[in-house]
CSV table of C-alpha atoms in Angstrom, one decimal:
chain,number,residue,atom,x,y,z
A,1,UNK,CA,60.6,-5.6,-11.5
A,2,UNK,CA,58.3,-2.6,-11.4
A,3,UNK,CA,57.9,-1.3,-7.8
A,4,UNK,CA,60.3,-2.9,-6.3
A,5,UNK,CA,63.8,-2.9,-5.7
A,6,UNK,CA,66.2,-5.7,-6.1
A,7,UNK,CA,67.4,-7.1,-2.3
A,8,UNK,CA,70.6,-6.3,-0.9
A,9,UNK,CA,72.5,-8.3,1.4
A,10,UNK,CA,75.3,-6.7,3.9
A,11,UNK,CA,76.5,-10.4,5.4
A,12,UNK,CA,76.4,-9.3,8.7
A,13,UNK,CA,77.4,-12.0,11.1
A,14,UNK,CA,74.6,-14.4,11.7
A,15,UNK,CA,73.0,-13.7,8.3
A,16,UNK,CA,72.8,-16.8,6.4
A,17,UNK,CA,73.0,-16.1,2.6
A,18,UNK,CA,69.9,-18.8,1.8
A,19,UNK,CA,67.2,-15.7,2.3
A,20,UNK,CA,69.2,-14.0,0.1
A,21,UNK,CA,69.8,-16.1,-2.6
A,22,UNK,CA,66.0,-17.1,-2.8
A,23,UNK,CA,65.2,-13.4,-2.8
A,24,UNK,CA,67.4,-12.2,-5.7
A,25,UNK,CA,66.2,-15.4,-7.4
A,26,UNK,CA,62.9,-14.1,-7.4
A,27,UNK,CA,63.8,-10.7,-8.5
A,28,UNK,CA,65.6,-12.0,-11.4
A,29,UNK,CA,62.4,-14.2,-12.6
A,30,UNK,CA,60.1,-11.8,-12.4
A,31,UNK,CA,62.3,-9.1,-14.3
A,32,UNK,CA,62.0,-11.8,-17.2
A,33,UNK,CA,66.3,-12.2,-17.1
A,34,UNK,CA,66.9,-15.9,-19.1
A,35,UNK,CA,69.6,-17.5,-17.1
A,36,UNK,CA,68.3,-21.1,-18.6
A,37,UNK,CA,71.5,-23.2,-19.6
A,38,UNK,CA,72.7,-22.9,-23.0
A,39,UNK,CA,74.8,-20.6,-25.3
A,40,UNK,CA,72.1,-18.8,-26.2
A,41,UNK,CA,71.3,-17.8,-22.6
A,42,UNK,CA,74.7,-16.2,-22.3
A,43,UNK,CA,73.7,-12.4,-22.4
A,44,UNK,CA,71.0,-13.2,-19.6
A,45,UNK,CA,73.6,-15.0,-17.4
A,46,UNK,CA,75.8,-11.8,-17.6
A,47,UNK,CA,73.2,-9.5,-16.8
A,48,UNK,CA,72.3,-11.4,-14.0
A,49,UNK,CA,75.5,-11.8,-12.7
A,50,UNK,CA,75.9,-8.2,-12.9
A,51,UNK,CA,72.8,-7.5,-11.1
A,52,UNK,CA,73.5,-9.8,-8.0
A,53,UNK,CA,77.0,-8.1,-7.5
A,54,UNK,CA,75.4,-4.7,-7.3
A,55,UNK,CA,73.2,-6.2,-4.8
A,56,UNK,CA,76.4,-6.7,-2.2
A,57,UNK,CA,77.0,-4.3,0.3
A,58,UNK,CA,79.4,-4.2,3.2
A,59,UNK,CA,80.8,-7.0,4.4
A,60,UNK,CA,79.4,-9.2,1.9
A,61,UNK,CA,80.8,-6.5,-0.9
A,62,UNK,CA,84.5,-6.8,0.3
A,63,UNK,CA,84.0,-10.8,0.6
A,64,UNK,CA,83.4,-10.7,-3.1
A,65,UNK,CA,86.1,-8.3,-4.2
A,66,UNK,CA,88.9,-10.1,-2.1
A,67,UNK,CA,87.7,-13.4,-3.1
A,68,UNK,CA,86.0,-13.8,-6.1
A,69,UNK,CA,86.0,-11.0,-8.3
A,70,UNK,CA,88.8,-11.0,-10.9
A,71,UNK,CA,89.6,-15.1,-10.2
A,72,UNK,CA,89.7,-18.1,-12.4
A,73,UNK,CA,87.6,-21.5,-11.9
A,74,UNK,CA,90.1,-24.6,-10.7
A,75,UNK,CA,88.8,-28.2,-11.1
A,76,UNK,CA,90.6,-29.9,-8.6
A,77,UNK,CA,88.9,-33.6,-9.5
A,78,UNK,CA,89.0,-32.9,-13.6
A,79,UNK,CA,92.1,-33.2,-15.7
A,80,UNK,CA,93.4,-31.4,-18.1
A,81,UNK,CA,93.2,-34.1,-20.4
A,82,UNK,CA,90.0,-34.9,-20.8
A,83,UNK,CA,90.1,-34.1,-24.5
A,84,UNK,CA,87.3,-31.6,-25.2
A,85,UNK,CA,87.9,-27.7,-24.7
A,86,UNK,CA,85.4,-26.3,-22.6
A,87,UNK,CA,83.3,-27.2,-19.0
A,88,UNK,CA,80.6,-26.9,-21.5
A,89,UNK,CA,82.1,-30.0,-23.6
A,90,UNK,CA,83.4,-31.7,-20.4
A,91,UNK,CA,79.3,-31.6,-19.1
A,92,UNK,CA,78.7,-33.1,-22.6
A,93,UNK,CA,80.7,-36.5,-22.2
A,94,UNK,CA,78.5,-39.6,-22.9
A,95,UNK,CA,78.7,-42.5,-20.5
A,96,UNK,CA,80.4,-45.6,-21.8
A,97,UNK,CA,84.1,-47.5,-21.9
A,98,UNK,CA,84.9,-46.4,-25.2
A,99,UNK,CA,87.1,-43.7,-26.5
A,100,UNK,CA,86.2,-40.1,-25.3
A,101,UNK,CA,83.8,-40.9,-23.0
A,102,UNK,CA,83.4,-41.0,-19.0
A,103,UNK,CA,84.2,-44.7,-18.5
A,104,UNK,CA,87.5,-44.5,-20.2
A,105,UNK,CA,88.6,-41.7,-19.0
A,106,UNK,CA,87.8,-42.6,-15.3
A,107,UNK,CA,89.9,-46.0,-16.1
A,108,UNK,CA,93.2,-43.9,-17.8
A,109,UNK,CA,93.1,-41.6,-14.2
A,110,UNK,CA,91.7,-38.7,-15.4
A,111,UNK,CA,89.4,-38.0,-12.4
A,112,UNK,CA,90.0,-38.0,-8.9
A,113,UNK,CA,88.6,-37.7,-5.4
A,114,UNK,CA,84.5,-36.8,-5.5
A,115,UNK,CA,84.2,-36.9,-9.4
A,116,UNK,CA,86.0,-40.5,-9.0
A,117,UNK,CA,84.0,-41.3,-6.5
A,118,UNK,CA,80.8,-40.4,-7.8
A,119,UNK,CA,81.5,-41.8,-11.7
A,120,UNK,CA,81.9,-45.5,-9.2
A,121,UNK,CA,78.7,-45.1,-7.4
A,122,UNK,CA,77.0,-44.7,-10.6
A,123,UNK,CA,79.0,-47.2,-12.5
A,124,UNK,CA,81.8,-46.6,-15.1
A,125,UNK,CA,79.6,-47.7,-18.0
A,126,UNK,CA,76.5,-45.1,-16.5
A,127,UNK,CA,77.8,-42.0,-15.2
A,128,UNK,CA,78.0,-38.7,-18.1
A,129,UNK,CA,79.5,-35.5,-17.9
A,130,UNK,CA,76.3,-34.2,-16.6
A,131,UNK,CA,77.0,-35.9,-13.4
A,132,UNK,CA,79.9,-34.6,-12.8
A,133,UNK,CA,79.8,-31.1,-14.2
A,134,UNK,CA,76.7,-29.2,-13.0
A,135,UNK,CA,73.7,-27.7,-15.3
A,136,UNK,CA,71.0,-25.5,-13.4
A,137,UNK,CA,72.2,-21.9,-12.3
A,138,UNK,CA,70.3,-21.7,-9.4
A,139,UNK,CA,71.4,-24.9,-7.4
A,140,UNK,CA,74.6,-25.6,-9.3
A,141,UNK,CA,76.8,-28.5,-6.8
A,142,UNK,CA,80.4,-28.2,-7.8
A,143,UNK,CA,81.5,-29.8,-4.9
A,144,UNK,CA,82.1,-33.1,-7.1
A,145,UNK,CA,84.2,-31.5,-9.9
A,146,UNK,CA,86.0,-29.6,-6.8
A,147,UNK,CA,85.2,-26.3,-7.8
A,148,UNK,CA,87.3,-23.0,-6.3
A,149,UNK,CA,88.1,-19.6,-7.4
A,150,UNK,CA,92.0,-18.7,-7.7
A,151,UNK,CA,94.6,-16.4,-9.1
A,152,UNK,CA,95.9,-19.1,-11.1
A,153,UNK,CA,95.8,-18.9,-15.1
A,154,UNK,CA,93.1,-21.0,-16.9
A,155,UNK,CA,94.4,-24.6,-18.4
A,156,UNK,CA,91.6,-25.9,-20.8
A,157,UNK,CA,90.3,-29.5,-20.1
A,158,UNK,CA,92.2,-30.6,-23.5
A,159,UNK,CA,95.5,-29.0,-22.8
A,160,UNK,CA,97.0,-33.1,-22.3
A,161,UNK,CA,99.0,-32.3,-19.9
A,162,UNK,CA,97.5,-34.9,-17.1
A,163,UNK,CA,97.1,-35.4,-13.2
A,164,UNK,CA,98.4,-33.9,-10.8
A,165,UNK,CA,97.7,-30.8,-13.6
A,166,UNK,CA,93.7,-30.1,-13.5
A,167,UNK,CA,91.4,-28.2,-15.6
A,168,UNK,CA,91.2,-24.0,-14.5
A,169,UNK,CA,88.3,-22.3,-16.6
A,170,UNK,CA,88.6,-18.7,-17.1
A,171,UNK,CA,86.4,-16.1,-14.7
A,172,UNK,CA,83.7,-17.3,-12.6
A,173,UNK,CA,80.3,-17.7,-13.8
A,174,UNK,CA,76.9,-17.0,-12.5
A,175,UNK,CA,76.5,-20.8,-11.2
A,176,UNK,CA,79.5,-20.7,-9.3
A,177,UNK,CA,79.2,-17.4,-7.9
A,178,UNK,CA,75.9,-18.8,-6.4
A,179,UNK,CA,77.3,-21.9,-5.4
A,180,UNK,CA,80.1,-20.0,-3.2
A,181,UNK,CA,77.9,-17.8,-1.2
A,182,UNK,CA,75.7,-21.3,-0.4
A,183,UNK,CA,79.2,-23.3,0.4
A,184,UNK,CA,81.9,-20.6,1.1
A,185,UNK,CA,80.5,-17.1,2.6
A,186,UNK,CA,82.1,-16.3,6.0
A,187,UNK,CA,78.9,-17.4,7.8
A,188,UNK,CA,78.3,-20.2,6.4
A,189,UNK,CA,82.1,-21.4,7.4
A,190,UNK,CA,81.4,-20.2,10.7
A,191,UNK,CA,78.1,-22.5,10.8
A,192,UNK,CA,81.1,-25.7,9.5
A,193,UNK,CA,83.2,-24.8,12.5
A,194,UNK,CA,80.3,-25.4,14.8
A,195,UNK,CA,79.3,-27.8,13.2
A,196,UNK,CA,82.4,-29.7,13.3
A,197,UNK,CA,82.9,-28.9,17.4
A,198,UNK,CA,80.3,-29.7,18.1
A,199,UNK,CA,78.4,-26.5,19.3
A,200,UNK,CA,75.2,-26.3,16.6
A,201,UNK,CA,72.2,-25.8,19.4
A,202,UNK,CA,68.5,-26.1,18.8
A,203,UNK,CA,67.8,-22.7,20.8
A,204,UNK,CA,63.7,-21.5,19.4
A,205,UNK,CA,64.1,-23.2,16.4
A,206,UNK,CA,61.5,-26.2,16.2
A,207,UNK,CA,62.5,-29.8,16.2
A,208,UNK,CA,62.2,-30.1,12.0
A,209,UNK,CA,63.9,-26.4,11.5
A,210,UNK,CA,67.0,-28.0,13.8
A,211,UNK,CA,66.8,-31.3,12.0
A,212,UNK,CA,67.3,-29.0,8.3
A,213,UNK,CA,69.5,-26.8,9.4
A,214,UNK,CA,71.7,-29.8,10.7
A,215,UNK,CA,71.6,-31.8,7.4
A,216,UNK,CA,72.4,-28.3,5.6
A,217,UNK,CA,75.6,-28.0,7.6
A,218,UNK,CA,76.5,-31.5,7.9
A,219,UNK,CA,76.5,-32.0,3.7
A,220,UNK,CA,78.8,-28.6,3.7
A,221,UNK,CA,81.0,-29.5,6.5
A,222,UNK,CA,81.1,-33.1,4.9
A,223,UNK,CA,79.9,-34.9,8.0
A,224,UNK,CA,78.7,-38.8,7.7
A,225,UNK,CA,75.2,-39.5,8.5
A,226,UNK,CA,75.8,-40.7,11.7
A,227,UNK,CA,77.9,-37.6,12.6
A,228,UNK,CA,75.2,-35.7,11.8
A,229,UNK,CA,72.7,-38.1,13.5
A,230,UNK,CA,75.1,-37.2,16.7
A,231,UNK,CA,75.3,-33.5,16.7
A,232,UNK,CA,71.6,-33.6,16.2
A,233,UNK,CA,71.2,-35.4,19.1
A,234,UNK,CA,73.5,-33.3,21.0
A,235,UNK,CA,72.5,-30.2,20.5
A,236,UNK,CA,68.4,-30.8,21.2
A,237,UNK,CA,67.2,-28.3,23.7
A,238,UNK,CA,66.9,-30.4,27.5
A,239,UNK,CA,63.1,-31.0,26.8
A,240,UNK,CA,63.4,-33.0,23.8
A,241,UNK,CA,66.8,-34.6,25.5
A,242,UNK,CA,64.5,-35.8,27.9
A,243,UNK,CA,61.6,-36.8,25.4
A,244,UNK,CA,63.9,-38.7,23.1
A,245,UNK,CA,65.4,-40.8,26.2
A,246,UNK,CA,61.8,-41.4,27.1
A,247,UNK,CA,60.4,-42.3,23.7
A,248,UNK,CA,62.7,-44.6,23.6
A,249,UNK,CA,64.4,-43.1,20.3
A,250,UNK,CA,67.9,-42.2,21.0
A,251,UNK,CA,69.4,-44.8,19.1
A,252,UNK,CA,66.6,-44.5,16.4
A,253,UNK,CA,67.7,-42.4,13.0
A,254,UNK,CA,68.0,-38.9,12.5
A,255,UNK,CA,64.3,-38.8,10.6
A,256,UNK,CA,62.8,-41.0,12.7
A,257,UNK,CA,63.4,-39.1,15.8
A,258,UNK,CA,62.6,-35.7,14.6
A,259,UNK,CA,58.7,-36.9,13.6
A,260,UNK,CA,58.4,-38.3,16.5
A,261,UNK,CA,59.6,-35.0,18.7
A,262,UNK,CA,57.7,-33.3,16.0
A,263,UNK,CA,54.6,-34.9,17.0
A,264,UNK,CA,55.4,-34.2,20.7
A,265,UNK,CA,55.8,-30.1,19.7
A,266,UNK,CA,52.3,-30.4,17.6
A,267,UNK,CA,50.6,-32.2,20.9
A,268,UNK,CA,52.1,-30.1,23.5
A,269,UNK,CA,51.0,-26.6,21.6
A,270,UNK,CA,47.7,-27.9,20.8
A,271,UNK,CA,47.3,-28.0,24.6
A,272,UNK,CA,48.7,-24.7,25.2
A,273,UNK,CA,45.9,-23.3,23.2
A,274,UNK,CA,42.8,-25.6,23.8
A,275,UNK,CA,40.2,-24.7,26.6
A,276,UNK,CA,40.9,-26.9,29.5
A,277,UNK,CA,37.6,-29.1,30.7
A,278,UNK,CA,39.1,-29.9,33.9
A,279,UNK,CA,36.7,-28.4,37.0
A,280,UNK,CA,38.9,-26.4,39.1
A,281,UNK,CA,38.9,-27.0,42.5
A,282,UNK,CA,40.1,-24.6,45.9
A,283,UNK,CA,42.9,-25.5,47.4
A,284,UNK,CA,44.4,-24.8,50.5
A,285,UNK,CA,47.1,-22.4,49.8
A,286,UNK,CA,49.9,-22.0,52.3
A,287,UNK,CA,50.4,-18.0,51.7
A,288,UNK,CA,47.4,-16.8,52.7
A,289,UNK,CA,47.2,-14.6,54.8
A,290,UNK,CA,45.6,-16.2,57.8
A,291,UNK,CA,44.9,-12.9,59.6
A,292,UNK,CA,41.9,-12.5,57.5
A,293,UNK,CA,38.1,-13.2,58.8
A,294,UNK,CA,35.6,-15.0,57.0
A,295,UNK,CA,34.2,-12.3,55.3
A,296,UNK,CA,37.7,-11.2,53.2
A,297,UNK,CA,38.5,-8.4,55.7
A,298,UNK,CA,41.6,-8.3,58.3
A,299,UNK,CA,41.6,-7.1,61.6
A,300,UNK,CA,43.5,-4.0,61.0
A,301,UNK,CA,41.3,-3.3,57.8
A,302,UNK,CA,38.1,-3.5,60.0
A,303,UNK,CA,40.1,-1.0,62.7
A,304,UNK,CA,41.4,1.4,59.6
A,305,UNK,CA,37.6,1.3,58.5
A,306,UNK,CA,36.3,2.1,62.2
A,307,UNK,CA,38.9,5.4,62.4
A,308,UNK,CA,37.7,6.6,59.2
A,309,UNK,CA,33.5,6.8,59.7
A,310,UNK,CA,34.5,8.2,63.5
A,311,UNK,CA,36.9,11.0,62.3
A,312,UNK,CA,34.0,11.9,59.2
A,313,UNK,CA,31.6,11.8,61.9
A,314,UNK,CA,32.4,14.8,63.2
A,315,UNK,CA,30.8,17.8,61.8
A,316,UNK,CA,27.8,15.8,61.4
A,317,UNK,CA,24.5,16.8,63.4
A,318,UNK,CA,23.8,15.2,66.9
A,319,UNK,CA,21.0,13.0,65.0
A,320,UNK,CA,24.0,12.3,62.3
A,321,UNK,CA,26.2,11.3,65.2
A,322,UNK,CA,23.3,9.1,66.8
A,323,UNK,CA,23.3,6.9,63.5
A,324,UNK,CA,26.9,6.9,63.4
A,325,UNK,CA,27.3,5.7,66.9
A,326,UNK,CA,25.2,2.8,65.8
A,327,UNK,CA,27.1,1.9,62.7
A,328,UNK,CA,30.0,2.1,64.8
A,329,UNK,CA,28.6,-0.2,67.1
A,330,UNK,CA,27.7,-2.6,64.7
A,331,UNK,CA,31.0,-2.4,63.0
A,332,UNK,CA,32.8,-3.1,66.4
A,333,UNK,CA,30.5,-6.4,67.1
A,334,UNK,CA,31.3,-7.5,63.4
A,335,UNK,CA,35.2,-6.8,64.4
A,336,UNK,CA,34.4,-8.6,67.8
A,337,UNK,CA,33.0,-11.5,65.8
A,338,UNK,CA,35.7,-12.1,63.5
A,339,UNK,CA,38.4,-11.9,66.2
A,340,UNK,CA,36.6,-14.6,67.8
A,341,UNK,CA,36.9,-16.9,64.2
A,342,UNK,CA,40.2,-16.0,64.2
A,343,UNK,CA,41.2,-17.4,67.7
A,344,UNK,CA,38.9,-20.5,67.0
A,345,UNK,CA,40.9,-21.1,63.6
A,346,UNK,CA,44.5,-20.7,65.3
């Protein structure tokens, strides 16, 4: 991309990755790299690959070398029996009970755990490769198929030999590489571990960024719905404890309660900003300082101010001094007078 370079990220502690990955996304786009899914889109994927690992610096460089670079692709919910060669072929599966395909392969036990599970939820007779094998680069979920890099040797998907034996694919491919820095970078497990004890806090963020960042790290740390609903609830800042209690929403869902806080954050700023039409009226404040006469001036302010005309008085003409002597005067009555309101107030 013409005038600008591509982004780098360190992975200091505290950096989430998402900013990241959106970033380089963008800078592959707009340098016109093809990463669309296909054979054909091969060369593109490389390049891109290429281009996102000379974007790693620091701590996020030596993350990739000790973890990912040089590893295979294990399947831990995919056989190695599934009869086609490839992930590719394995993503191709047609759904149905017959020979070959999803349904019948789920019944002989050649899935387990989230592939199993999901293939169920969509029914046997439904469910394709595609569901279980990702297709789209950028958002790639190979949490299902039970995706991991490792030091083992690739076993193709056809290579019979069954459960507890599961499918390894050689190297690791743009998809996954994106899908472990979502799921697996050092921060994000950190953001897990807190999730999972417990100590995720709103902080500044607003009710809705809480609420997103919660659901983010609940669906990596696998938490239910209701364990999510929780933490969210525990870790609102005291304000919105105390909202939700009085709303009358702490047993309400997860959703419901963050547009309703929302709302409250949206009402309570508007009147943070908006001219107030209230009148103001004086009140009696009880740190005033009650040596002071009706006029603004203290006692000793009136004395200070009576010290100062008589000492400039002095080089002044006899007619000069005359004048003074009358200011002075009138100064000392206005003194005299304010004494007075003072003793009549006390």
């Amino acid at each position: 991309m013409v005038g600008y370079g591509p982004p780098i990220f360190y992975g200091r502690p505290g950096k989430d990755p998402e900013d990241w990955l959106r970033d380089i996304q963008r800078y592959i786009i707009a340098s016109r790299i093809n990463v669309a899914p296909g054979a054909g889109q091969a060369p593109g994927r490389e390049e891109a690959f290429g281009l996102v690992v000379s974007c790693l610096a620091g701590d996020a460089l030596n993350w990739y070398n000790t973890r990912i670079k040089g590893k295979n692709w294990r399947c831990n919910n995919l056989s190695d029996n599934l009869g086609v060669a490839t992930l590719t072929a394995v993503r191709g599966l047609a759904a149905g009970n017959g020979g070959g395909q999803i349904g019948a392969l789920n019944t002989a036990g050649e899935f387990q755990g989230k592939a199993a599970a999901e293939i169920g939820r969509i029914g046997a007779g439904i469910a394709t490769g595609a569901d279980i094998i990702p297709n789209g680069t950028w958002d790639e979920d190979w949490s299902i198929a039970g995706g991991e890099p490792v030091d083992n040797a690739p076993v193709a998907p056809n290579a019979g030999g069954g459960l507890p034996v599961v499918t390894i694919a050689p190297g690791i491919k743009l998809g996954q590489l994106l899908y472990l820095f979502r799921t697996a970078y050092t921060t994000v497990e950190h953001l897990k571990q807190t999730a999972v004890f417990g100590q995720l806090m709103q902080g500044n963020m607003s009710v809705e960024q809480f609420s997103a960042r919660i659901k983010k790290v609940g669906k990596l740390a696998e938490m239910t719905p209701e364990q999510q609903r929780e933490q969210f609830i525990r870790g609102l800042n005291p304000m919105n404890q105390y909202n939700i209690r009085m709303m009358a929403k702490f047993y309400d869902t997860q959703d419901n309660i963050t547009k309703a806080l929302a709302e409250a954050e949206k009402f309570t700023l508007s009147q943070k900003s908006a001219p107030s039409s209230l009148p103001i009226f004086p009140t009696a404040n009880p740190y005033a300082d009650t040596n002071r006469s009706g006029g603004g001036m203290t006692k000793n302010e009136i004395e200070d101010l009576i010290k100062t005309t008589i000492d400039s008085s002095q080089p002044q003409t006899a007619q000069q001094n005359t004048d003074l002597q009358s200011s002075i005067k009138s100064l000392q009555e206005t003194m005299s007078q304010a004494t007075k309101t003072l003793d009549n107030t006390t």
